[in-house]
Amino acid sequence: MFLSHQYDSFWIFLLVCISIPLLAFSITRFAAPPREGPEKSTSYESGIEPKGDTWIRFQIRYYMFALVFTVFDVETVFLYPWATSFEELGLFAFVEVIVFIFILIVGLVYAWRKGALEWC
Amino acid sequence: MNDINLFLAKLTYTSAKLTILPEIILILGLVAVVVIDLLSKGKNTFLLYKISMVTLLASAVILLWQWGFFTAYERSHARDFGNIFRFFLLICSLLSISSSVDYILCSKMSLAEFLLFKLAAGLGGMVLSCANDLVTIYVSLEFLALSSCFLSGYTKRDMRSNEATMKFLLMSGASSSLLLYGFSLLYGLSGGQLQLDKIVDGIIFNRYGSIIYLSAAFTTAGTAFKLSLFPFHQWTPDVYEGSPTPVVAFFSVTSKVAALALFTRLFGLIFPYFSNEWHVAVGLLATFSMILGNLIAVTQRSVKRMLAFSSISQIGYIMIGVLSADSGNGYASMITYTFIYILMNLGTFACITLFGLRTGTDNIRDYAGLYMKDPVLTFSLVLCLLSLGGMPPLSGFFGKLYLFWHGWKAGLYSLVLVALVTSVISIYYYLKIIKLMFTGKSGRSDTPLNSRQNSLVSLSISISKNSLEIAMIICALASTLSGIFIDPIIEITRNTFF
């Protein structure tokens, strides 16, 4: 299946793709002077001095907020295509979207009442 | 007056036409459970329980009514198949919810989310068993798997439960990805068709032989994870051991039944052209699951672990029914045995839940001398276990007999022989528990029994405790008596072949 000639350009593209990261890693080994130090092996954190271990625990609330954010996010993603062709889809799609939003709002109210939106 | 009659007739017709009405009712029930829980701030637990039971019952009634309505006009075998499995899933949810409310209330966890996840999982399974579209199949499968996963981690302070959730999540993710590879190959080969029947039309079987094999292999692996067939069964015992007992009861039947429906539909519809090859492959998987499931179950010390291995072997038996389908009987033997399996398994787990609630343990050793303490519990457990093992007067025997006879007629001699030998082995470890319950001396389990019972009395939730016992007795009776009524069941299930 992959042996026909129309795939030739694909194979060349694949070779180039694979070789670029390999080249990038090997060139630095030849070109850069090897100078090991304690400063060099620390992790880079946007210019801020890194403190403590990298394996720290994050607050669970970040994830809670991310989850609640997904409710809105998914809602928007699904509403866009509907909104652009609102005229053609008509009343039925409108009712469908209302059902969809209703279920998401129930989820949001649930998260809110259970205290997922409070920081402490 | 005439107008009203006309309107009623129209309403009846549209609601009968709306085939997802049972699912819509379940969704409404879900929303109602959430809203009422929010309004009453988690106090009105009994109302939530009642709402979910009523929702499930209404859904089942409407499903049956629609089914009768349609069989009067036209008969579609694919729809029959889907309806039977949807009905099975509703029965599973009903029985398992009624047998788990007591456990949840006793361990002081919130009931609303538990009911929510159970209803959601049942809903996912129902959609899955009548889905005719690759995307719908995948989404509903994930729906089911995620809900079961949350359920298995429901006791979140328990380390083993957390471990079980993690394992379940990773394993179901891996299996879903395998399934997705298979689906994507099918989608590509059929020229971009998503519906199952159109895929069958779109695939040119001679041209893409090897790739179709690849796709079938991926799909088999993905569904075998869900069914816990032999090489993909490793997650089952750990998840069963770690999760809370009523949850195990739930997903030992629900996810199995839904995955079985998926497996049968996918392979019955899409891959019938090279049925010889996949029959051999699935036959091998079934043989190994029967042998290993039964042999490893003999050595287990925990009842839940033992039942996990026994469920692996039961899936092996059910696979015989899938393989021996013919156009005369369809999947009758498989569906009949699945029905009996649901009842037997839920009954066994209800007994174990009750025992676990009273004593707080699930070691086989602690079952010693149970007969002296609680004869009713002992008697139902004996009935369910013997039925699982396939002792003659009970329904498990008739189910197995029909299954094996069917397999023998279809020419699966080696499979049936293996199944017979391994059933004998399985009777050994079921009888071991029964012997312990009647003859063993109870020494050490006295203290936890009293402490747990005191907490039960102090909570004074006699209503839901009754529900657990009622569910247990219903399951035990049904798994005893449905052997007598096996003829009508077979008659209903006979016409299910695509």
Coordinates of N, CA, C and O in Angstrom, one line a residue, chain B residues 385-475:
Chain B
L385 N -24.3 -19.2 44.9 CA -23.0 -19.8 44.6 C -23.2 -21.1 43.8 O -22.6 -21.3 42.8
L386 N -24.2 -21.9 44.3 CA -24.5 -23.1 43.6 C -25.0 -22.9 42.1 O -24.6 -23.6 41.2
S387 N -25.7 -21.8 42.0 CA -26.2 -21.4 40.7 C -25.1 -21.0 39.8 O -25.0 -21.4 38.6
L388 N -24.1 -20.2 40.4 CA -23.0 -19.8 39.6 C -22.2 -21.0 39.2 O -21.6 -21.1 38.1
G389 N -22.1 -22.0 40.1 CA -21.3 -23.2 39.8 C -22.1 -24.1 38.8 O -21.4 -24.9 38.1
G390 N -23.4 -24.0 38.7 CA -24.2 -24.8 37.8 C -24.6 -26.1 38.3 O -24.5 -27.1 37.7
M391 N -25.2 -26.1 39.6 CA -25.8 -27.3 40.1 C -27.1 -27.5 39.6 O -27.9 -26.6 39.3
P392 N -27.5 -28.8 39.3 CA -28.7 -29.1 38.5 C -30.0 -28.4 38.8 O -30.6 -27.8 37.9
P393 N -30.6 -28.4 40.0 CA -31.9 -27.8 40.1 C -32.0 -26.3 39.9 O -33.1 -25.8 39.6
L394 N -30.9 -25.6 39.9 CA -30.9 -24.2 39.9 C -30.7 -23.7 38.5 O -30.4 -24.4 37.6
S395 N -31.0 -22.4 38.3 CA -31.1 -21.9 36.9 C -29.7 -21.8 36.2 O -29.7 -21.9 35.0
G396 N -28.7 -21.7 37.0 CA -27.3 -21.6 36.4 C -27.1 -22.9 35.6 O -26.5 -22.9 34.5
F397 N -27.6 -24.0 36.1 CA -27.4 -25.3 35.4 C -28.1 -25.3 34.0 O -27.6 -25.6 33.0
F398 N -29.4 -24.8 34.0 CA -30.1 -24.8 32.8 C -29.5 -23.8 31.8 O -29.4 -24.2 30.6
G399 N -29.0 -22.7 32.3 CA -28.4 -21.7 31.4 C -27.1 -22.3 30.8 O -26.9 -22.3 29.6
K400 N -26.3 -23.0 31.6 CA -25.1 -23.6 31.1 C -25.4 -24.7 30.1 O -24.7 -24.9 29.1
L401 N -26.4 -25.5 30.5 CA -26.8 -26.6 29.7 C -27.1 -26.2 28.3 O -26.6 -26.7 27.3
Y402 N -28.0 -25.1 28.2 CA -28.4 -24.6 26.9 C -27.2 -24.1 26.1 O -27.1 -24.3 24.9
L403 N -26.4 -23.3 26.9 CA -25.2 -22.7 26.3 C -24.3 -23.8 25.7 O -23.9 -23.7 24.5
F404 N -24.0 -24.8 26.5 CA -23.0 -25.9 26.0 C -23.6 -26.7 24.9 O -22.9 -27.1 23.9
W405 N -24.9 -27.0 25.0 CA -25.6 -27.8 24.0 C -25.6 -27.0 22.6 O -25.3 -27.6 21.6
H406 N -25.8 -25.7 22.8 CA -25.8 -24.9 21.6 C -24.4 -24.9 20.9 O -24.2 -25.0 19.7
G407 N -23.4 -24.7 21.8 CA -22.0 -24.7 21.3 C -21.6 -26.0 20.7 O -20.9 -26.1 19.7
W408 N -22.1 -27.1 21.3 CA -21.8 -28.5 20.8 C -22.4 -28.6 19.4 O -21.8 -29.2 18.4
K409 N -23.6 -28.1 19.2 CA -24.3 -28.2 17.9 C -23.6 -27.4 16.9 O -23.6 -27.7 15.7
A410 N -23.0 -26.3 17.3 CA -22.3 -25.4 16.4 C -20.9 -25.9 16.1 O -20.2 -25.4 15.3
G411 N -20.5 -27.0 16.7 CA -19.2 -27.7 16.4 C -18.0 -27.2 17.1 O -16.9 -27.4 16.7
L412 N -18.3 -26.5 18.3 CA -17.2 -26.0 19.1 C -16.8 -27.1 20.2 O -17.0 -26.8 21.3
Y413 N -16.4 -28.3 19.7 CA -16.2 -29.4 20.6 C -15.2 -29.1 21.7 O -15.4 -29.4 22.9
S414 N -14.0 -28.6 21.3 CA -13.0 -28.5 22.2 C -13.3 -27.4 23.3 O -13.1 -27.6 24.5
L415 N -14.0 -26.3 22.8 CA -14.4 -25.3 23.8 C -15.4 -25.8 24.8 O -15.2 -25.6 26.0
V416 N -16.3 -26.6 24.3 CA -17.4 -27.1 25.2 C -16.7 -28.1 26.2 O -17.1 -28.1 27.4
L417 N -15.8 -28.9 25.7 CA -15.1 -29.8 26.7 C -14.4 -29.1 27.8 O -14.5 -29.4 28.9
V418 N -13.6 -28.1 27.3 CA -12.9 -27.3 28.3 C -13.8 -26.6 29.3 O -13.6 -26.6 30.5
A419 N -15.0 -26.1 28.8 CA -15.9 -25.5 29.7 C -16.5 -26.5 30.7 O -16.7 -26.1 31.8
L420 N -16.8 -27.7 30.2 CA -17.3 -28.7 31.1 C -16.3 -29.0 32.2 O -16.7 -29.0 33.4
V421 N -15.0 -29.3 31.9 CA -14.0 -29.6 32.9 C -13.9 -28.5 33.8 O -13.8 -28.7 35.1
T422 N -13.8 -27.2 33.3 CA -13.5 -26.1 34.2 C -14.7 -25.8 35.1 O -14.6 -25.3 36.2
S423 N -16.0 -26.2 34.6 CA -17.1 -26.0 35.5 C -17.0 -26.9 36.7 O -17.4 -26.5 37.8
V424 N -16.5 -28.1 36.5 CA -16.3 -29.0 37.6 C -15.3 -28.4 38.6 O -15.5 -28.4 39.9
I425 N -14.2 -27.8 38.1 CA -13.3 -27.1 39.0 C -13.9 -26.0 39.8 O -13.7 -25.8 40.9
S426 N -14.8 -25.3 39.1 CA -15.4 -24.1 39.7 C -16.3 -24.6 40.8 O -16.4 -23.9 41.8
I427 N -17.0 -25.7 40.7 CA -17.9 -26.2 41.7 C -17.1 -26.4 43.0 O -17.5 -26.2 44.1
Y428 N -15.8 -26.8 42.8 CA -14.9 -27.1 44.0 C -14.8 -25.8 44.9 O -15.0 -25.9 46.1
Y429 N -14.4 -24.7 44.2 CA -14.2 -23.6 45.1 C -15.5 -22.9 45.6 O -15.5 -22.2 46.6
Y430 N -16.6 -23.1 44.8 CA -17.8 -22.6 45.4 C -18.3 -23.4 46.6 O -18.7 -22.9 47.6
L431 N -18.1 -24.7 46.5 CA -18.5 -25.6 47.5 C -17.6 -25.4 48.8 O -18.0 -25.7 49.9
K432 N -16.4 -25.0 48.6 CA -15.5 -24.8 49.7 C -16.0 -23.7 50.7 O -16.0 -23.9 51.9
I433 N -16.6 -22.7 50.1 CA -17.2 -21.6 50.9 C -18.4 -22.2 51.6 O -18.6 -21.9 52.8
I434 N -19.2 -22.9 50.9 CA -20.5 -23.5 51.5 C -20.1 -24.4 52.6 O -20.8 -24.3 53.7
K435 N -19.1 -25.2 52.4 CA -18.7 -26.1 53.5 C -18.3 -25.4 54.7 O -18.7 -25.7 55.9
L436 N -17.5 -24.3 54.5 CA -17.0 -23.5 55.6 C -18.2 -22.9 56.4 O -18.2 -22.9 57.6
M437 N -19.2 -22.4 55.6 CA -20.3 -21.7 56.3 C -21.1 -22.7 57.2 O -21.6 -22.3 58.2
F438 N -21.2 -24.0 56.7 CA -22.0 -24.9 57.5 C -21.2 -25.6 58.6 O -21.7 -25.8 59.7
T439 N -20.0 -25.9 58.4 CA -19.3 -26.8 59.3 C -18.2 -26.0 60.1 O -17.9 -26.4 61.2
G440 N -17.7 -24.9 59.6 CA -16.6 -24.2 60.2 C -17.0 -23.7 61.6 O -18.1 -23.4 61.9
K441 N -15.9 -23.5 62.4 CA -16.2 -22.9 63.7 C -15.9 -21.4 63.7 O -14.8 -21.0 63.2
S442 N -16.8 -20.6 64.2 CA -16.5 -19.2 64.2 C -15.9 -18.8 65.5 O -16.4 -19.0 66.6
G443 N -14.7 -18.3 65.4 CA -14.0 -18.0 66.6 C -13.7 -16.5 66.7 O -14.1 -15.8 67.7
R444 N -13.1 -16.0 65.7 CA -12.5 -14.7 65.8 C -13.3 -13.5 65.3 O -13.0 -12.4 65.6
S445 N -14.4 -13.8 64.6 CA -15.1 -12.7 64.0 C -16.2 -12.1 64.9 O -17.1 -11.4 64.4
D446 N -16.2 -12.5 66.2 CA -17.3 -12.0 67.0 C -17.2 -10.5 67.3 O -18.2 -9.8 67.2
T447 N -16.1 -10.0 67.6 CA -16.0 -8.6 68.1 C -16.4 -7.6 67.0 O -17.2 -6.7 67.2
P448 N -15.8 -7.8 65.8 CA -16.3 -6.8 64.8 C -17.7 -6.9 64.5 O -18.4 -5.8 64.2
L449 N -18.3 -8.1 64.6 CA -19.7 -8.2 64.3 C -20.5 -7.4 65.2 O -21.4 -6.6 64.8
N450 N -20.2 -7.4 66.5 CA -21.0 -6.6 67.4 C -20.8 -5.1 67.2 O -21.8 -4.4 67.2
S451 N -19.6 -4.7 67.0 CA -19.4 -3.2 66.8 C -20.1 -2.7 65.6 O -20.8 -1.7 65.7
R452 N -20.0 -3.4 64.5 CA -20.7 -3.0 63.3 C -22.2 -2.9 63.5 O -22.9 -2.0 63.1
Q453 N -22.7 -4.0 64.2 CA -24.2 -4.0 64.4 C -24.7 -2.9 65.3 O -25.7 -2.3 65.1
N454 N -23.8 -2.5 66.3 CA -24.2 -1.4 67.1 C -24.3 -0.1 66.3 O -25.3 0.6 66.5
S455 N -23.4 0.1 65.4 CA -23.4 1.3 64.6 C -24.7 1.2 63.7 O -25.3 2.3 63.5
L456 N -25.0 0.0 63.3 CA -26.2 -0.1 62.5 C -27.4 0.3 63.2 O -28.3 1.1 62.8
V457 N -27.5 -0.2 64.5 CA -28.7 0.1 65.3 C -28.8 1.6 65.6 O -29.8 2.2 65.5
S458 N -27.6 2.2 65.9 CA -27.6 3.6 66.3 C -28.0 4.5 65.1 O -28.6 5.5 65.3
L459 N -27.7 4.0 63.9 CA -28.1 4.8 62.8 C -29.6 4.7 62.5 O -30.2 5.6 61.9
S460 N -30.1 3.5 62.9 CA -31.5 3.2 62.7 C -32.0 3.5 61.3 O -32.9 4.3 61.1
I461 N -31.4 2.9 60.3 CA -31.9 3.0 59.0 C -32.4 1.7 58.5 O -31.9 1.0 57.7
S462 N -33.6 1.3 59.1 CA -34.1 0.0 58.9 C -34.7 -0.1 57.5 O -34.7 -1.2 56.9
I463 N -35.1 1.0 56.9 CA -35.8 0.9 55.7 C -34.8 0.5 54.6 O -35.1 -0.5 53.8
S464 N -33.7 1.1 54.5 CA -32.8 0.8 53.4 C -32.1 -0.5 53.7 O -31.7 -1.2 52.8
K465 N -32.0 -0.9 55.0 CA -31.4 -2.2 55.2 C -32.3 -3.3 54.7 O -31.9 -4.3 54.1
N466 N -33.7 -3.0 54.8 CA -34.6 -4.0 54.2 C -34.4 -4.1 52.7 O -34.5 -5.1 52.1
S467 N -34.1 -2.9 52.1 CA -33.9 -2.9 50.6 C -32.8 -3.8 50.2 O -32.9 -4.6 49.2
L468 N -31.7 -3.8 51.0 CA -30.6 -4.7 50.7 C -31.0 -6.2 50.8 O -30.8 -7.0 49.9
E469 N -31.8 -6.5 51.9 CA -32.2 -7.9 52.0 C -33.2 -8.3 51.0 O -33.1 -9.4 50.5
I470 N -34.1 -7.3 50.6 CA -35.1 -7.7 49.6 C -34.4 -7.9 48.3 O -34.7 -8.9 47.6
A471 N -33.4 -7.1 47.9 CA -32.7 -7.3 46.7 C -32.0 -8.6 46.7 O -32.0 -9.4 45.7
M472 N -31.4 -9.0 47.8 CA -30.7 -10.2 48.0 C -31.6 -11.4 47.7 O -31.3 -12.3 47.0
I473 N -32.8 -11.3 48.4 CA -33.7 -12.4 48.3 C -34.3 -12.5 46.9 O -34.5 -13.6 46.3
I474 N -34.6 -11.4 46.3 CA -35.1 -11.4 44.9 C -34.1 -12.1 44.0 O -34.4 -13.0 43.2
C475 N -32.8 -11.7 44.1 CA -31.8 -12.3 43.3 C -31.7 -13.8 43.5 O -31.6 -14.5 42.5

